[in-house]
Coordinates of C-alpha atoms in Angstrom, one line a residue:
M115 CA 99.8 131.0 83.1
S116 CA 97.5 128.2 82.1
Q117 CA 93.9 128.5 81.2
G118 CA 93.2 126.5 84.3
E119 CA 94.2 129.4 86.4
F120 CA 91.8 131.7 84.8
D121 CA 89.0 129.1 85.2
I122 CA 89.8 129.0 88.9
I123 CA 89.6 132.7 89.3
K124 CA 86.4 133.1 87.3
R125 CA 84.6 130.2 89.0
Y126 CA 85.7 130.6 92.6
F127 CA 87.0 134.1 93.2
Q128 CA 85.4 136.6 90.8
R129 CA 82.4 138.4 92.2
S130 CA 80.6 141.5 91.1
T131 CA 81.6 144.8 92.6
N132 CA 80.6 148.4 91.7
K133 CA 81.3 152.0 92.5
V134 CA 79.0 151.8 95.5
D135 CA 81.6 149.5 97.0
G136 CA 84.3 152.0 96.2
V137 CA 85.7 149.7 93.5
E138 CA 86.3 151.6 90.2
I139 CA 88.0 148.5 88.7
G140 CA 88.0 145.1 90.3
I141 CA 89.2 141.6 89.3
G142 CA 90.0 141.3 85.6
D143 CA 92.7 144.0 85.1
D144 CA 96.3 144.2 86.1
C145 CA 95.4 146.3 89.2
A146 CA 92.3 147.2 91.1
I147 CA 91.3 150.9 91.2
L148 CA 89.7 152.1 94.5
D149 CA 88.0 155.3 95.4
V150 CA 89.1 156.6 98.8
P151 CA 87.0 159.4 100.3
C152 CA 88.9 162.6 100.6
D153 CA 88.6 162.8 104.4
H154 CA 89.8 159.3 105.0
Q155 CA 93.1 157.4 105.0
L156 CA 93.8 153.9 103.7
A157 CA 94.8 151.2 106.2
V158 CA 96.6 148.2 104.6
T159 CA 97.7 145.0 106.2
T160 CA 99.1 141.7 104.8
D161 CA 99.4 138.3 106.4
S162 CA 100.7 134.9 105.0
L163 CA 99.5 131.6 106.3
V164 CA 101.7 128.6 105.4
S165 CA 100.8 125.0 105.6
G166 CA 102.5 123.3 108.5
V167 CA 103.4 126.6 110.1
H168 CA 100.1 128.5 110.6
F169 CA 97.7 125.6 110.0
F170 CA 97.6 121.9 110.0
E171 CA 97.8 120.2 106.6
D172 CA 94.4 118.5 107.2
V173 CA 92.6 121.6 108.4
D174 CA 89.0 122.0 107.3
A175 CA 89.0 124.1 104.1
Y176 CA 86.0 126.2 105.2
R177 CA 87.8 127.1 108.4
L178 CA 91.0 127.9 106.7
G179 CA 89.2 130.2 104.3
Y180 CA 87.5 131.9 107.2
K181 CA 90.6 132.4 109.3
S182 CA 92.8 133.5 106.5
L183 CA 90.6 136.6 106.2
A184 CA 89.8 136.9 109.9
V185 CA 93.4 137.5 111.0
N186 CA 93.7 140.4 108.5
L187 CA 90.5 142.0 109.5
S188 CA 91.7 141.8 113.1
D189 CA 94.6 144.0 112.1
L190 CA 92.3 146.5 110.6
A191 CA 90.2 146.5 113.8
A192 CA 93.3 147.2 115.8
M193 CA 93.8 150.4 113.9
G194 CA 90.2 151.5 114.3
A195 CA 89.6 151.0 110.5
T196 CA 86.5 150.0 108.7
A197 CA 87.2 146.9 106.5
K198 CA 86.5 147.5 102.8
W199 CA 88.6 145.5 100.4
V200 CA 90.8 142.4 100.2
S201 CA 93.2 140.8 97.8
L202 CA 94.1 137.1 97.9
A203 CA 97.2 135.3 96.7
I204 CA 96.8 131.5 97.0
T205 CA 99.4 128.8 96.1
L206 CA 97.9 125.4 95.5
P207 CA 99.7 122.1 95.1
K208 CA 96.8 120.9 92.8
I209 CA 93.3 121.9 91.7
D210 CA 90.9 120.3 94.1
E211 CA 87.4 121.6 93.3
V212 CA 85.8 120.4 96.5
W213 CA 88.6 121.9 98.6
L214 CA 88.4 125.2 96.7
A215 CA 84.6 125.4 97.0
E216 CA 84.8 125.0 100.8
F217 CA 87.7 127.4 101.2
C218 CA 85.8 130.1 99.3
R219 CA 82.6 129.4 101.2
G220 CA 84.5 130.1 104.5
F221 CA 86.3 133.1 103.1
F222 CA 83.2 134.8 101.7
A223 CA 81.1 133.9 104.7
L224 CA 83.2 136.3 106.7
A225 CA 83.7 138.8 103.8
D226 CA 80.0 139.1 103.3
K227 CA 79.4 139.5 107.1
Y228 CA 81.4 142.7 107.1
N229 CA 80.7 143.7 103.5
V230 CA 84.3 143.2 102.4
K231 CA 85.0 143.0 98.7
L232 CA 87.6 140.8 97.0
I233 CA 89.3 143.0 94.4
G234 CA 92.2 140.9 93.1
G235 CA 95.1 138.6 93.8
D236 CA 97.0 135.8 92.3
T237 CA 96.9 132.0 92.0
T238 CA 100.0 129.8 91.5
K239 CA 101.0 126.2 91.8
G240 CA 103.2 125.0 94.7
P241 CA 103.1 124.2 98.5
L242 CA 99.9 125.4 100.0
S243 CA 100.0 128.9 101.3
I244 CA 97.6 131.8 101.5
T245 CA 98.5 135.5 101.5
V246 CA 95.8 138.1 102.2
S247 CA 96.1 141.8 102.0
A248 CA 93.2 143.7 103.6
K249 CA 92.4 147.4 103.1
G250 CA 90.2 149.6 105.3
L251 CA 89.3 153.2 105.8
V252 CA 89.9 155.4 108.8
K253 CA 89.1 159.1 109.1
T254 CA 92.2 161.2 108.6
G255 CA 94.2 161.5 111.8
Q256 CA 92.0 159.1 113.8
A257 CA 93.9 155.8 113.3
L258 CA 94.6 153.9 116.5
T259 CA 98.3 153.1 117.0
R260 CA 100.6 151.5 119.5
C261 CA 102.5 154.6 120.6
N262 CA 100.2 156.8 122.6
A263 CA 99.6 154.9 125.9
K264 CA 100.1 157.2 128.9
I265 CA 100.8 156.7 132.6
G266 CA 97.5 156.1 134.4
D267 CA 95.7 154.7 131.3
V268 CA 93.5 151.7 132.0
I269 CA 94.3 148.5 130.1
F270 CA 91.4 146.6 128.5
V271 CA 91.0 143.4 126.6
S272 CA 88.0 142.3 124.5
G273 CA 86.5 138.8 124.7
C274 CA 88.3 136.0 126.5
L275 CA 92.0 134.8 126.6
G276 CA 93.6 131.4 126.3
D277 CA 91.1 129.5 124.2
G278 CA 93.0 129.7 121.0
A279 CA 96.2 128.4 122.6
L280 CA 94.3 125.5 124.2
G281 CA 92.7 124.8 120.8
L282 CA 96.2 124.4 119.4
L283 CA 97.1 122.1 122.2
V284 CA 94.1 120.0 121.5
K285 CA 95.0 119.7 117.8
L286 CA 98.6 118.8 118.6
L287 CA 97.7 116.1 121.1
A288 CA 94.3 114.9 120.1
T289 CA 95.6 111.7 118.6
E290 CA 97.4 110.9 121.8
T291 CA 95.0 111.6 124.6
E292 CA 91.7 113.4 125.3
L293 CA 92.8 116.4 127.2
F294 CA 89.5 117.9 128.1
T295 CA 85.8 117.2 128.0
K296 CA 84.5 116.8 124.4
D297 CA 82.4 119.9 124.3
N298 CA 85.2 122.1 125.8
Q299 CA 87.7 120.6 123.4
Q300 CA 85.5 121.6 120.5
A301 CA 85.1 125.1 121.9
F302 CA 88.8 125.6 122.1
V303 CA 89.3 124.4 118.5
N304 CA 86.5 126.7 117.4
A305 CA 88.3 129.6 119.0
L306 CA 91.5 128.7 117.2
E307 CA 90.0 128.1 113.8
L308 CA 87.0 130.5 113.7
T309 CA 88.5 133.7 114.9
E310 CA 86.1 136.6 115.1
P311 CA 87.6 140.0 114.2
R312 CA 86.4 142.8 116.6
L313 CA 85.5 145.2 113.9
H314 CA 82.3 146.5 115.6
L315 CA 84.3 147.3 118.8
A316 CA 87.0 149.0 116.7
K317 CA 84.6 151.7 115.6
L318 CA 83.7 152.5 119.2
L319 CA 87.3 152.8 120.3
V320 CA 88.1 155.7 118.0
G321 CA 88.1 158.8 120.2
Y322 CA 88.5 156.8 123.4
A323 CA 91.5 154.5 123.1
S324 CA 95.0 156.0 123.4
S325 CA 96.6 152.8 121.9
C326 CA 95.5 149.5 120.5
I327 CA 96.8 146.2 119.2
D328 CA 95.3 142.8 118.4
I329 CA 96.5 139.8 120.4
S330 CA 98.0 137.4 117.8
D331 CA 101.3 136.4 119.6
G332 CA 100.2 136.4 123.2
L333 CA 99.1 139.1 125.7
S334 CA 102.6 139.7 127.1
Q335 CA 104.4 140.0 123.8
D336 CA 101.7 142.2 122.1
L337 CA 101.4 144.4 125.2
S338 CA 105.2 144.9 125.1
H339 CA 104.8 146.4 121.7
I340 CA 102.6 149.1 123.1
L341 CA 104.9 149.6 126.1
N342 CA 108.0 149.9 123.9
K343 CA 106.4 152.3 121.5
S344 CA 104.9 154.4 124.3
Q345 CA 107.9 154.2 126.5
C346 CA 106.0 153.0 129.6
S347 CA 105.4 150.0 131.7
A348 CA 102.3 148.1 132.9
E349 CA 100.8 146.2 135.8
I350 CA 98.5 143.3 134.9
T351 CA 96.0 142.0 137.5
L352 CA 95.8 138.2 136.8
E353 CA 92.5 137.8 138.7
N354 CA 90.9 140.2 136.2
L355 CA 91.9 138.2 133.1
P356 CA 88.7 137.1 131.3
F357 CA 88.2 133.3 130.7
S358 CA 85.6 131.5 128.8
D359 CA 83.0 129.1 130.3
A360 CA 84.9 126.3 128.7
I361 CA 88.2 127.2 130.5
L362 CA 86.4 127.8 133.8
N363 CA 84.7 124.4 133.5
E364 CA 88.1 122.7 132.9
I365 CA 89.5 124.5 136.0
K366 CA 86.5 123.2 138.0
L367 CA 87.1 119.7 136.8
D368 CA 90.8 120.0 137.8
H369 CA 91.9 119.4 134.2
L370 CA 93.6 122.8 134.3
S371 CA 95.3 124.7 137.1
L372 CA 95.1 128.4 137.5
S373 CA 98.8 128.8 136.8
Q374 CA 98.4 126.8 133.5
V375 CA 95.6 129.0 132.4
W376 CA 97.6 132.1 133.2
Q377 CA 100.4 130.8 131.0
H378 CA 98.1 130.1 128.1
A379 CA 96.4 133.4 128.5
V380 CA 99.6 135.5 128.8
N381 CA 101.8 133.7 126.2
G382 CA 99.6 131.5 124.0
G383 CA 98.5 133.8 121.2
D384 CA 95.9 133.1 118.6
D385 CA 93.3 135.0 120.6
Y386 CA 92.9 137.9 118.1
E387 CA 91.2 140.0 120.7
L388 CA 91.8 143.7 121.0
L389 CA 94.2 144.9 123.7
F390 CA 93.8 148.7 124.2
T391 CA 94.3 151.5 126.7
I392 CA 91.9 154.2 127.6
P393 CA 92.7 157.4 129.7
A394 CA 91.1 157.1 133.2
D395 CA 88.9 160.1 132.6
K396 CA 87.3 158.5 129.6
V397 CA 86.6 155.1 131.0
S398 CA 83.1 155.8 132.3
A399 CA 82.0 157.4 129.0
F400 CA 83.4 154.4 127.1
K401 CA 81.5 151.9 129.3
A402 CA 78.4 154.0 128.9
L403 CA 78.8 153.9 125.1
L404 CA 79.2 150.1 125.2
N405 CA 75.9 149.8 127.1
T406 CA 74.1 151.6 124.2
Q407 CA 75.2 149.0 121.6
S408 CA 72.9 146.1 122.5
K409 CA 72.5 145.1 118.9
Y410 CA 76.1 143.6 118.9
D411 CA 77.0 140.6 121.1
D412 CA 80.7 140.8 120.6
L413 CA 81.6 144.0 122.6
A414 CA 82.5 142.5 126.0
C415 CA 85.6 144.3 127.4
Y416 CA 87.4 143.8 130.6
E417 CA 89.8 146.0 132.7
I418 CA 93.0 144.0 133.3
G419 CA 95.5 146.5 134.4
K420 CA 97.0 149.9 134.2
I421 CA 99.9 151.8 132.5
T422 CA 102.7 152.8 134.8
K423 CA 105.9 154.8 134.7
Q424 CA 108.6 153.2 132.5
K425 CA 110.9 151.0 134.7
Q426 CA 112.6 147.7 135.0
I427 CA 110.4 145.5 137.1
E428 CA 112.5 143.8 139.8
C429 CA 111.3 141.7 142.7
E430 CA 113.0 139.2 144.9
K431 CA 110.1 136.8 144.4
L432 CA 110.5 136.7 140.7
T433 CA 113.0 134.5 139.0
T434 CA 112.1 134.2 135.3
A435 CA 112.0 136.5 132.3
S436 CA 109.2 138.5 134.0
A437 CA 111.5 139.5 136.7
V438 CA 113.2 142.1 134.5
S439 CA 110.7 143.4 132.1
S440 CA 108.2 146.2 131.6
I441 CA 105.2 144.1 132.8
L442 CA 104.4 143.3 136.4
F443 CA 101.9 140.6 136.9
T444 CA 100.1 140.5 140.2
Y445 CA 97.5 138.2 141.9
L446 CA 95.6 139.5 144.9
Q447 CA 98.1 142.4 145.0
Q448 CA 101.1 140.2 145.2
P449 CA 103.7 139.9 142.4
V450 CA 103.5 136.6 140.5
D451 CA 106.2 134.9 138.4
V452 CA 104.7 134.5 134.9
N453 CA 107.3 133.5 132.3
S454 CA 106.6 136.0 129.5
T455 CA 107.4 134.5 126.1
G456 CA 105.0 134.8 123.2
W457 CA 105.2 133.6 119.6
D458 CA 108.2 134.4 117.4
H459 CA 108.6 132.7 113.9
F460 CA 112.4 132.6 114.2
K461 CA 112.8 131.4 117.7

């Protein structure tokens, strides 16, 4: 390893930590040493972002730094964990100090917001890629999982759906045509690149949610993970899906049809909202709890369906992949043909 690597680490990534942060030993040794409280378990998640696959080569460095951490913190939120520590492995084609400064500014803007400490990692030379491993704490036995949804549970989603997928569409086609109004285009791109992990909501879900997952690959695909693990099916009410003001405005302007919005919301991915189930007898108490949390502005949750008995959904009106699946989509109580796909790296 060259001296340049150590200079990069010291200048851009090394920050002070102490035992108050749970860090016995941080950056500077071969391993970080962390103190985990005796009544807690450690939640660990790792994601890689590769240039040309997960982000455009010309993406703003600040936004890339922000999102590379955000997608990992979203995984911790889905488990009901409190984010604590993160390690970062970054591969750089060259040393670009302006780019590095902006990347770190975005990364630490989100880390500081949630008091997450960078405790180690690696820097190498090669095609641009970022791998982040985030660690959090959850009280022993209280982690949220995908496997405990039960028949009759109410399905909720946080935030709004579809904006991230539309942001990707804007980025892909922006050089060819202006798809939407300028302000709405920017709102969609912001949703794609400045993902907000729902860590505040995650803490409230513990004790209420029977299952939980974050929506990274699309509502249909991520919901299917819960259904497969829990051995049940679901009915999703399309008129209850939450949409942002930007999407509603584009529908009003006839730039988007309702069926197009459904496809983006159900299959688009990049929402990083929480999808969770709550037993019917706990829904009122959960909503009451949300109403007491006025200091947070990111707790909006919406009922979008219910968990049903495991079955193959078959209907004469349905012809695509949704015709034989574990998810029934309805609109005004009538079955609707929504081609359920979702993101898969190898398809």
